[in-house]
PDB file of N, CA and C in Angstrom:
ATOM      1  N   LEU A  17       3.760-138.898  45.982  1.00  0.00           N
ATOM      2  CA  LEU A  17       3.580-138.306  44.566  1.00  0.00           C
ATOM      3  C   LEU A  17       3.508-136.963  44.522  1.00  0.00           C
ATOM      4  N   LEU A  18       4.843-136.260  43.839  1.00  0.00           N
ATOM      5  CA  LEU A  18       4.703-134.643  43.974  1.00  0.00           C
ATOM      6  C   LEU A  18       4.822-134.297  42.664  1.00  0.00           C
ATOM      7  N   ASN A  19       3.518-134.005  41.749  1.00  0.00           N
ATOM      8  CA  ASN A  19       3.663-134.144  40.334  1.00  0.00           C
ATOM      9  C   ASN A  19       4.596-132.828  39.863  1.00  0.00           C
ATOM     10  N   SER A  20       4.818-131.443  40.532  1.00  0.00           N
ATOM     11  CA  SER A  20       5.352-130.559  40.225  1.00  0.00           C
ATOM     12  C   SER A  20       6.737-130.208  40.867  1.00  0.00           C
ATOM     13  N   ALA A  21       7.296-131.090  41.550  1.00  0.00           N
ATOM     14  CA  ALA A  21       8.487-131.251  42.532  1.00  0.00           C
ATOM     15  C   ALA A  21       9.739-132.140  41.857  1.00  0.00           C
ATOM     16  N   ASP A  22      10.640-131.410  41.930  1.00  0.00           N
ATOM     17  CA  ASP A  22      12.153-132.107  41.302  1.00  0.00           C
ATOM     18  C   ASP A  22      12.686-132.854  42.617  1.00  0.00           C
ATOM     19  N   ILE A  23      13.557-133.536  42.342  1.00  0.00           N
ATOM     20  CA  ILE A  23      14.230-134.420  43.191  1.00  0.00           C
ATOM     21  C   ILE A  23      14.823-133.933  44.418  1.00  0.00           C
ATOM     22  N   ASN A  24      15.164-132.353  44.009  1.00  0.00           N
ATOM     23  CA  ASN A  24      15.400-131.661  45.332  1.00  0.00           C
ATOM     24  C   ASN A  24      14.199-130.976  46.122  1.00  0.00           C
ATOM     25  N   LYS A  25      13.426-130.845  45.580  1.00  0.00           N
ATOM     26  CA  LYS A  25      12.118-130.249  46.431  1.00  0.00           C
ATOM     27  C   LYS A  25      11.405-131.533  47.043  1.00  0.00           C
ATOM     28  N   ALA A  26      11.405-132.699  46.443  1.00  0.00           N
ATOM     29  CA  ALA A  26      10.821-133.755  47.087  1.00  0.00           C
ATOM     30  C   ALA A  26      11.652-134.417  48.106  1.00  0.00           C
ATOM     31  N   ALA A  27      13.117-133.994  48.408  1.00  0.00           N
ATOM     32  CA  ALA A  27      13.922-134.464  48.891  1.00  0.00           C
ATOM     33  C   ALA A  27      13.468-133.423  50.562  1.00  0.00           C
ATOM     34  N   ILE A  28      13.313-132.297  50.176  1.00  0.00           N
ATOM     35  CA  ILE A  28      13.024-131.511  51.162  1.00  0.00           C
ATOM     36  C   ILE A  28      11.785-131.771  51.723  1.00  0.00           C
ATOM     37  N   VAL A  29      10.618-132.084  51.020  1.00  0.00           N
ATOM     38  CA  VAL A  29       9.203-132.564  51.439  1.00  0.00           C
ATOM     39  C   VAL A  29       9.504-133.733  52.503  1.00  0.00           C
ATOM     40  N   ALA A  30      10.652-134.932  51.737  1.00  0.00           N
ATOM     41  CA  ALA A  30      10.697-136.225  52.809  1.00  0.00           C
ATOM     42  C   ALA A  30      11.210-135.672  53.965  1.00  0.00           C
ATOM     43  N   GLN A  31      12.422-134.628  53.874  1.00  0.00           N
ATOM     44  CA  GLN A  31      12.925-134.398  54.993  1.00  0.00           C
ATOM     45  C   GLN A  31      11.923-133.434  56.210  1.00  0.00           C
ATOM     46  N   ASN A  32      11.371-132.806  55.663  1.00  0.00           N
ATOM     47  CA  ASN A  32      10.168-132.217  56.731  1.00  0.00           C
ATOM     48  C   ASN A  32       9.121-133.247  57.503  1.00  0.00           C
ATOM     49  N   MET A  33       8.872-134.190  56.624  1.00  0.00           N
ATOM     50  CA  MET A  33       8.075-135.218  56.777  1.00  0.00           C
ATOM     51  C   MET A  33       9.060-136.142  58.070  1.00  0.00           C
ATOM     52  N   ARG A  34       9.821-136.648  57.648  1.00  0.00           N
ATOM     53  CA  ARG A  34      11.083-137.254  58.485  1.00  0.00           C
ATOM     54  C   ARG A  34      11.132-136.599  60.168  1.00  0.00           C
ATOM     55  N   THR A  35      11.361-135.109  59.736  1.00  0.00           N
ATOM     56  CA  THR A  35      11.772-134.255  61.247  1.00  0.00           C
ATOM     57  C   THR A  35      10.041-134.371  61.884  1.00  0.00           C
ATOM     58  N   LEU A  36       9.108-134.192  61.239  1.00  0.00           N
ATOM     59  CA  LEU A  36       7.999-134.223  62.119  1.00  0.00           C
ATOM     60  C   LEU A  36       7.661-135.738  62.834  1.00  0.00           C
ATOM     61  N   VAL A  37       8.163-136.540  62.086  1.00  0.00           N
ATOM     62  CA  VAL A  37       7.569-137.899  62.864  1.00  0.00           C
ATOM     63  C   VAL A  37       8.769-137.542  64.181  1.00  0.00           C
ATOM     64  N   GLU A  38       9.757-137.630  63.366  1.00  0.00           N
ATOM     65  CA  GLU A  38      10.873-137.913  64.858  1.00  0.00           C
ATOM     66  C   GLU A  38      10.654-137.070  66.067  1.00  0.00           C
ATOM     67  N   GLN A  39      10.023-135.542  65.858  1.00  0.00           N
ATOM     68  CA  GLN A  39       9.589-134.652  66.848  1.00  0.00           C
ATOM     69  C   GLN A  39       8.595-135.388  67.556  1.00  0.00           C
ATOM     70  N   ASN A  40       7.481-136.117  66.989  1.00  0.00           N
ATOM     71  CA  ASN A  40       6.313-136.798  67.523  1.00  0.00           C
ATOM     72  C   ASN A  40       6.862-137.489  68.613  1.00  0.00           C
ATOM     73  N   LYS A  41       6.319-137.135  69.821  1.00  0.00           N
ATOM     74  CA  LYS A  41       6.757-138.026  71.192  1.00  0.00           C
ATOM     75  C   LYS A  41       5.202-138.558  71.778  1.00  0.00           C
ATOM     76  N   LEU A  42       5.117-139.853  71.753  1.00  0.00           N
ATOM     77  CA  LEU A  42       4.375-140.754  71.977  1.00  0.00           C
ATOM     78  C   LEU A  42       4.688-141.136  73.639  1.00  0.00           C
ATOM     79  N   GLN A  43       3.395-140.740  74.660  1.00  0.00           N
ATOM     80  CA  GLN A  43       3.614-141.324  75.887  1.00  0.00           C
ATOM     81  C   GLN A  43       3.657-143.026  75.712  1.00  0.00           C
ATOM     82  N   GLY A  44       4.659-143.511  76.387  1.00  0.00           N
ATOM     83  CA  GLY A  44       5.067-144.893  76.426  1.00  0.00           C
ATOM     84  C   GLY A  44       5.886-145.461  75.274  1.00  0.00           C
ATOM     85  N   VAL A  45       6.300-144.478  74.447  1.00  0.00           N
ATOM     86  CA  VAL A  45       6.661-144.985  73.081  1.00  0.00           C
ATOM     87  C   VAL A  45       8.568-144.163  73.294  1.00  0.00           C
ATOM     88  N   ARG A  46       9.232-145.113  73.260  1.00  0.00           N
ATOM     89  CA  ARG A  46      10.774-144.806  73.013  1.00  0.00           C
ATOM     90  C   ARG A  46      11.212-143.494  72.061  1.00  0.00           C
ATOM     91  N   SER A  47      10.853-143.960  70.996  1.00  0.00           N
ATOM     92  CA  SER A  47      10.893-143.206  70.083  1.00  0.00           C
ATOM     93  C   SER A  47      10.774-143.236  68.713  1.00  0.00           C
ATOM     94  N   ILE A  48      10.171-142.611  67.503  1.00  0.00           N
ATOM     95  CA  ILE A  48       9.453-143.067  66.753  1.00  0.00           C
ATOM     96  C   ILE A  48      10.544-142.198  65.156  1.00  0.00           C
ATOM     97  N   THR A  49      10.821-142.877  64.403  1.00  0.00           N
ATOM     98  CA  THR A  49      11.864-142.220  63.271  1.00  0.00           C
ATOM     99  C   THR A  49      10.982-142.869  62.089  1.00  0.00           C
ATOM    100  N   ALA A  50      11.507-142.045  60.899  1.00  0.00           N
ATOM    101  CA  ALA A  50      10.955-142.794  59.491  1.00  0.00           C
ATOM    102  C   ALA A  50      12.173-142.546  58.761  1.00  0.00           C
ATOM    103  N   SER A  51      12.107-143.384  57.548  1.00  0.00           N
ATOM    104  CA  SER A  51      13.208-143.360  56.638  1.00  0.00           C
ATOM    105  C   SER A  51      12.388-143.307  55.188  1.00  0.00           C
ATOM    106  N   PHE A  52      13.028-142.390  53.956  1.00  0.00           N
ATOM    107  CA  PHE A  52      12.147-142.462  52.919  1.00  0.00           C
ATOM    108  C   PHE A  52      13.315-142.821  51.951  1.00  0.00           C
ATOM    109  N   GLY A  53      12.600-143.172  50.830  1.00  0.00           N
ATOM    110  CA  GLY A  53      13.213-143.388  49.621  1.00  0.00           C
ATOM    111  C   GLY A  53      12.550-142.442  48.442  1.00  0.00           C
ATOM    112  N   VAL A  54      13.096-141.634  48.097  1.00  0.00           N
ATOM    113  CA  VAL A  54      12.600-140.312  46.972  1.00  0.00           C
ATOM    114  C   VAL A  54      13.263-140.936  45.592  1.00  0.00           C
ATOM    115  N   ILE A  55      12.483-140.717  44.669  1.00  0.00           N
ATOM    116  CA  ILE A  55      13.326-140.796  43.083  1.00  0.00           C
ATOM    117  C   ILE A  55      12.737-139.735  42.272  1.00  0.00           C
ATOM    118  N   GLU A  56      13.296-139.506  41.513  1.00  0.00           N
ATOM    119  CA  GLU A  56      12.534-138.529  40.265  1.00  0.00           C
ATOM    120  C   GLU A  56      12.265-139.554  39.177  1.00  0.00           C
ATOM    121  N   TYR A  57      11.203-139.902  39.137  1.00  0.00           N
ATOM    122  CA  TYR A  57      10.278-140.662  38.165  1.00  0.00           C
ATOM    123  C   TYR A  57      10.850-140.147  36.689  1.00  0.00           C
ATOM    124  N   SER A  58      11.103-141.070  35.694  1.00  0.00           N
ATOM    125  CA  SER A  58      11.942-140.852  34.659  1.00  0.00           C
ATOM    126  C   SER A  58      11.018-141.580  33.715  1.00  0.00           C
ATOM    127  N   LEU A  59      10.555-141.098  32.625  1.00  0.00           N
ATOM    128  CA  LEU A  59       9.879-141.870  31.372  1.00  0.00           C
ATOM    129  C   LEU A  59      10.840-142.622  30.262  1.00  0.00           C
ATOM    130  N   ALA A  60      12.025-142.431  30.936  1.00  0.00           N
ATOM    131  CA  ALA A  60      12.896-143.078  29.861  1.00  0.00           C
ATOM    132  C   ALA A  60      12.972-144.839  30.423  1.00  0.00           C
ATOM    133  N   VAL A  61      12.534-144.992  31.316  1.00  0.00           N
ATOM    134  CA  VAL A  61      12.557-146.478  31.998  1.00  0.00           C
ATOM    135  C   VAL A  61      11.076-146.536  32.313  1.00  0.00           C
ATOM    136  N   ASP A  62      10.779-147.912  32.168  1.00  0.00           N
ATOM    137  CA  ASP A  62       9.412-148.567  32.670  1.00  0.00           C
ATOM    138  C   ASP A  62       9.508-148.509  33.999  1.00  0.00           C
ATOM    139  N   ALA A  63       7.769-148.418  34.256  1.00  0.00           N
ATOM    140  CA  ALA A  63       7.323-148.200  35.561  1.00  0.00           C
ATOM    141  C   ALA A  63       8.137-149.243  36.777  1.00  0.00           C
ATOM    142  N   GLU A  64       8.205-150.384  36.231  1.00  0.00           N
ATOM    143  CA  GLU A  64       9.127-151.383  37.311  1.00  0.00           C
ATOM    144  C   GLU A  64      10.399-150.575  37.477  1.00  0.00           C
ATOM    145  N   LYS A  65      11.313-150.479  36.853  1.00  0.00           N
ATOM    146  CA  LYS A  65      12.573-149.706  36.959  1.00  0.00           C
ATOM    147  C   LYS A  65      12.656-148.857  37.943  1.00  0.00           C
ATOM    148  N   ASN A  66      11.522-147.625  37.799  1.00  0.00           N
ATOM    149  CA  ASN A  66      11.426-146.700  38.777  1.00  0.00           C
ATOM    150  C   ASN A  66      11.060-147.217  39.903  1.00  0.00           C
ATOM    151  N   PHE A  67      10.200-148.211  39.980  1.00  0.00           N
ATOM    152  CA  PHE A  67       9.612-148.741  41.453  1.00  0.00           C
ATOM    153  C   PHE A  67      11.017-149.622  42.186  1.00  0.00           C
ATOM    154  N   THR A  68      11.660-150.340  41.356  1.00  0.00           N
ATOM    155  CA  THR A  68      13.052-151.027  41.856  1.00  0.00           C
ATOM    156  C   THR A  68      14.021-149.820  42.394  1.00  0.00           C
ATOM    157  N   LEU A  69      14.246-148.872  41.380  1.00  0.00           N
ATOM    158  CA  LEU A  69      14.974-147.619  42.547  1.00  0.00           C
ATOM    159  C   LEU A  69      14.554-147.074  43.455  1.00  0.00           C
ATOM    160  N   LEU A  70      13.145-147.029  43.816  1.00  0.00           N
ATOM    161  CA  LEU A  70      12.565-146.404  45.080  1.00  0.00           C
ATOM    162  C   LEU A  70      12.496-147.329  46.033  1.00  0.00           C
ATOM    163  N   ASP A  71      11.847-148.601  45.940  1.00  0.00           N
ATOM    164  CA  ASP A  71      12.383-149.556  46.782  1.00  0.00           C
ATOM    165  C   ASP A  71      13.645-149.536  47.171  1.00  0.00           C
ATOM    166  N   ASN A  72      14.641-149.546  46.387  1.00  0.00           N
ATOM    167  CA  ASN A  72      16.012-149.980  46.814  1.00  0.00           C
ATOM    168  C   ASN A  72      16.453-148.588  47.504  1.00  0.00           C
ATOM    169  N   SER A  73      15.944-147.334  47.379  1.00  0.00           N
ATOM    170  CA  SER A  73      16.471-146.046  48.090  1.00  0.00           C
ATOM    171  C   SER A  73      15.725-146.376  49.522  1.00  0.00           C
ATOM    172  N   LEU A  74      14.723-146.785  49.469  1.00  0.00           N
ATOM    173  CA  LEU A  74      13.937-146.991  50.864  1.00  0.00           C
ATOM    174  C   LEU A  74      15.088-147.941  51.775  1.00  0.00           C
ATOM    175  N   TYR A  75      15.025-149.136  51.420  1.00  0.00           N
ATOM    176  CA  TYR A  75      15.884-150.110  51.759  1.00  0.00           C
ATOM    177  C   TYR A  75      17.414-149.984  51.989  1.00  0.00           C
ATOM    178  N   LEU A  76      17.946-149.005  51.333  1.00  0.00           N
ATOM    179  CA  LEU A  76      18.944-148.290  51.698  1.00  0.00           C
ATOM    180  C   LEU A  76      19.223-147.304  53.043  1.00  0.00           C
ATOM    181  N   ALA A  77      17.924-146.654  52.826  1.00  0.00           N
ATOM    182  CA  ALA A  77      17.821-145.601  53.845  1.00  0.00           C
ATOM    183  C   ALA A  77      17.513-146.287  55.490  1.00  0.00           C
ATOM    184  N   LYS A  78      16.824-147.334  55.065  1.00  0.00           N
ATOM    185  CA  LYS A  78      16.913-148.148  56.860  1.00  0.00           C
ATOM    186  C   LYS A  78      18.026-148.851  56.856  1.00  0.00           C
ATOM    187  N   SER A  79      18.913-149.210  56.114  1.00  0.00           N
ATOM    188  CA  SER A  79      20.339-149.978  56.268  1.00  0.00           C
ATOM    189  C   SER A  79      21.575-149.037  56.824  1.00  0.00           C
ATOM    190  N   VAL A  80      21.506-147.863  56.372  1.00  0.00           N
ATOM    191  CA  VAL A  80      22.458-146.858  56.928  1.00  0.00           C
ATOM    192  C   VAL A  80      22.074-146.025  57.983  1.00  0.00           C
ATOM    193  N   GLY A  81      21.234-146.731  58.940  1.00  0.00           N
ATOM    194  CA  GLY A  81      21.139-146.242  60.225  1.00  0.00           C
ATOM    195  C   GLY A  81      19.912-145.602  60.513  1.00  0.00           C
ATOM    196  N   ARG A  82      18.782-146.022  59.507  1.00  0.00           N
ATOM    197  CA  ARG A  82      17.602-145.545  59.562  1.00  0.00           C
ATOM    198  C   ARG A  82      17.444-143.926  59.496  1.00  0.00           C
ATOM    199  N   ASN A  83      16.272-143.634  59.566  1.00  0.00           N
ATOM    200  CA  ASN A  83      16.084-142.168  60.153  1.00  0.00           C
ATOM    201  C   ASN A  83      16.608-141.295  59.023  1.00  0.00           C
ATOM    202  N   LYS A  84      17.066-141.729  57.972  1.00  0.00           N
ATOM    203  CA  LYS A  84      17.562-141.122  56.705  1.00  0.00           C
ATOM    204  C   LYS A  84      16.589-141.093  55.447  1.00  0.00           C
ATOM    205  N   ILE A  85      17.159-140.184  54.516  1.00  0.00           N
ATOM    206  CA  ILE A  85      16.897-140.335  53.088  1.00  0.00           C
ATOM    207  C   ILE A  85      17.455-140.401  52.295  1.00  0.00           C
ATOM    208  N   ILE A  86      17.006-141.497  51.328  1.00  0.00           N
ATOM    209  CA  ILE A  86      18.106-141.547  50.143  1.00  0.00           C
ATOM    210  C   ILE A  86      17.244-141.533  48.754  1.00  0.00           C
ATOM    211  N   CYS A  87      17.936-140.411  47.870  1.00  0.00           N
ATOM    212  CA  CYS A  87      17.391-139.914  46.842  1.00  0.00           C
ATOM    213  C   CYS A  87      17.970-140.680  45.369  1.00  0.00           C
ATOM    214  N   ASN A  88      17.279-141.409  44.773  1.00  0.00           N
ATOM    215  CA  ASN A  88      17.691-141.768  43.255  1.00  0.00           C
ATOM    216  C   ASN A  88      18.820-142.656  43.893  1.00  0.00           C
ATOM    217  N   GLY A  89      18.790-143.388  45.241  1.00  0.00           N
ATOM    218  CA  GLY A  89      20.183-144.357  45.387  1.00  0.00           C
ATOM    219  C   GLY A  89      21.237-143.558  45.975  1.00  0.00           C
ATOM    220  N   ASN A  90      21.209-142.206  46.153  1.00  0.00           N
ATOM    221  CA  ASN A  90      22.285-141.202  46.943  1.00  0.00           C
ATOM    222  C   ASN A  90      21.703-140.868  48.433  1.00  0.00           C
ATOM    223  N   LEU A  91      22.598-141.123  49.539  1.00  0.00           N
ATOM    224  CA  LEU A  91      22.219-140.575  50.714  1.00  0.00           C
ATOM    225  C   LEU A  91      22.011-139.202  50.603  1.00  0.00           C
ATOM    226  N   GLN A  92      21.069-138.235  51.697  1.00  0.00           N
ATOM    227  CA  GLN A  92      21.130-137.081  51.408  1.00  0.00           C
ATOM    228  C   GLN A  92      20.921-136.747  52.827  1.00  0.00           C
ATOM    229  N   LEU A  93      22.066-136.045  53.109  1.00  0.00           N
ATOM    230  CA  LEU A  93      21.863-135.883  54.583  1.00  0.00           C
ATOM    231  C   LEU A  93      21.830-133.985  54.642  1.00  0.00           C
ATOM    232  N   PHE A  94      20.997-133.598  55.870  1.00  0.00           N
ATOM    233  CA  PHE A  94      20.565-132.294  56.071  1.00  0.00           C
ATOM    234  C   PHE A  94      21.225-131.806  57.439  1.00  0.00           C
ATOM    235  N   GLY A  95      21.676-130.826  57.450  1.00  0.00           N
ATOM    236  CA  GLY A  95      22.497-130.351  58.614  1.00  0.00           C
ATOM    237  C   GLY A  95      23.758-131.005  58.480  1.00  0.00           C
ATOM    238  N   LYS A  96      24.079-131.325  59.929  1.00  0.00           N
ATOM    239  CA  LYS A  96      25.269-132.116  60.336  1.00  0.00           C
ATOM    240  C   LYS A  96      24.906-133.722  60.745  1.00  0.00           C
ATOM    241  N   GLU A  97      23.841-134.517  60.207  1.00  0.00           N
ATOM    242  CA  GLU A  97      23.622-135.659  60.641  1.00  0.00           C
ATOM    243  C   GLU A  97      24.691-136.518  59.854  1.00  0.00           C
ATOM    244  N   PRO A  98      25.179-137.312  60.994  1.00  0.00           N
ATOM    245  CA  PRO A  98      26.532-138.487  60.528  1.00  0.00           C
ATOM    246  C   PRO A  98      25.509-139.699  60.448  1.00  0.00           C
ATOM    247  N   ILE A  99      26.432-140.383  59.643  1.00  0.00           N
ATOM    248  CA  ILE A  99      26.022-141.823  59.752  1.00  0.00           C
ATOM    249  C   ILE A  99      26.530-142.761  60.880  1.00  0.00           C
ATOM    250  N   THR A 100      26.054-143.309  61.995  1.00  0.00           N
ATOM    251  CA  THR A 100      26.439-143.629  62.878  1.00  0.00           C
ATOM    252  C   THR A 100      26.614-145.310  62.502  1.00  0.00           C
ATOM    253  N   GLN A 101      25.884-145.752  61.904  1.00  0.00           N
ATOM    254  CA  GLN A 101      26.038-147.174  61.554  1.00  0.00           C
ATOM    255  C   GLN A 101      25.743-147.809  60.204  1.00  0.00           C
ATOM    256  N   ILE A 102      26.100-148.397  59.830  1.00  0.00           N
ATOM    257  CA  ILE A 102      25.693-149.455  58.563  1.00  0.00           C
ATOM    258  C   ILE A 102      25.096-150.770  59.010  1.00  0.00           C
ATOM    259  N   GLU A 103      23.752-150.994  58.750  1.00  0.00           N
ATOM    260  CA  GLU A 103      23.606-152.520  59.457  1.00  0.00           C
ATOM    261  C   GLU A 103      23.863-153.392  58.327  1.00  0.00           C
ATOM    262  N   TRP A 104      24.518-154.480  58.417  1.00  0.00           N
ATOM    263  CA  TRP A 104      24.854-155.282  57.137  1.00  0.00           C
ATOM    264  C   TRP A 104      23.047-156.116  57.011  1.00  0.00           C
ATOM    265  N   SER A 105      23.286-156.442  55.799  1.00  0.00           N
ATOM    266  CA  SER A 105      21.918-156.913  55.085  1.00  0.00           C
ATOM    267  C   SER A 105      21.654-157.725  53.833  1.00  0.00           C
ATOM    268  N   PRO A 106      20.908-158.052  53.715  1.00  0.00           N
ATOM    269  CA  PRO A 106      20.688-158.450  52.355  1.00  0.00           C
ATOM    270  C   PRO A 106      21.194-157.833  50.791  1.00  0.00           C
ATOM    271  N   PHE A 107      20.773-156.660  51.128  1.00  0.00           N
ATOM    272  CA  PHE A 107      20.921-155.434  50.264  1.00  0.00           C
ATOM    273  C   PHE A 107      22.143-155.479  49.991  1.00  0.00           C
ATOM    274  N   PHE A 108      23.275-155.717  50.766  1.00  0.00           N
ATOM    275  CA  PHE A 108      24.592-155.358  50.465  1.00  0.00           C
ATOM    276  C   PHE A 108      25.437-156.978  49.988  1.00  0.00           C
ATOM    277  N   ILE A 109      24.720-158.020  49.841  1.00  0.00           N
ATOM    278  CA  ILE A 109      25.407-159.224  49.449  1.00  0.00           C
ATOM    279  C   ILE A 109      25.749-159.173  48.115  1.00  0.00           C
ATOM    280  N   CYS A 110      27.218-159.219  47.686  1.00  0.00           N
ATOM    281  CA  CYS A 110      27.639-159.078  46.357  1.00  0.00           C
ATOM    282  C   CYS A 110      28.009-160.441  45.783  1.00  0.00           C
ATOM    283  N   GLY A 111      27.822-161.721  46.386  1.00  0.00           N
ATOM    284  CA  GLY A 111      28.133-162.676  45.918  1.00  0.00           C
ATOM    285  C   GLY A 111      29.191-163.343  45.776  1.00  0.00           C
ATOM    286  N   ASN A 112      30.135-162.714  46.550  1.00  0.00           N
ATOM    287  CA  ASN A 112      31.529-163.154  46.641  1.00  0.00           C
ATOM    288  C   ASN A 112      31.823-163.633  48.142  1.00  0.00           C
ATOM    289  N   ALA A 113      31.559-165.132  48.275  1.00  0.00           N
ATOM    290  CA  ALA A 113      31.536-165.342  49.785  1.00  0.00           C
ATOM    291  C   ALA A 113      32.854-164.930  50.660  1.00  0.00           C
ATOM    292  N   ILE A 114      34.097-164.453  50.066  1.00  0.00           N
ATOM    293  CA  ILE A 114      35.000-163.887  51.083  1.00  0.00           C
ATOM    294  C   ILE A 114      34.191-162.866  51.718  1.00  0.00           C
ATOM    295  N   ILE A 115      34.106-161.841  50.969  1.00  0.00           N
ATOM    296  CA  ILE A 115      33.474-160.495  51.208  1.00  0.00           C
ATOM    297  C   ILE A 115      32.246-160.478  52.156  1.00  0.00           C
ATOM    298  N   ASP A 116      31.215-161.555  51.608  1.00  0.00           N
ATOM    299  CA  ASP A 116      30.028-161.645  52.154  1.00  0.00           C
ATOM    300  C   ASP A 116      30.209-162.298  53.744  1.00  0.00           C
ATOM    301  N   ASN A 117      31.094-163.194  53.696  1.00  0.00           N
ATOM    302  CA  ASN A 117      31.247-163.452  55.128  1.00  0.00           C
ATOM    303  C   ASN A 117      31.862-162.777  56.151  1.00  0.00           C
ATOM    304  N   ASP A 118      32.598-161.728  55.182  1.00  0.00           N
ATOM    305  CA  ASP A 118      33.433-160.961  56.217  1.00  0.00           C
ATOM    306  C   ASP A 118      32.883-159.161  56.398  1.00  0.00           C
ATOM    307  N   HIS A 119      31.516-159.355  56.344  1.00  0.00           N
ATOM    308  CA  HIS A 119      30.752-158.228  56.566  1.00  0.00           C
ATOM    309  C   HIS A 119      31.008-157.811  58.178  1.00  0.00           C
TER     310      HIS A 119
END
């Protein structure tokens, strides 16, 4: 919770934390990464909707290849980080059997 930060500043904080986690090398552990969901809390909607957007942002960050940041539901790329894979997950189920079965 960053009281005085807008979404862009919060994304930079999340990116710095993500980078620090990624750079941390633990003996006997292959690699550690972190994904973050970041939102700009809106007083125009209730707390549950804010939390849902935050939760969905984090879930999407993990689904698009992990080690990513999603801000207000939008992927934030820093530098030249490509999306290397998108893992199919229940988050993407749309309810259309043809589409869902052809993932």
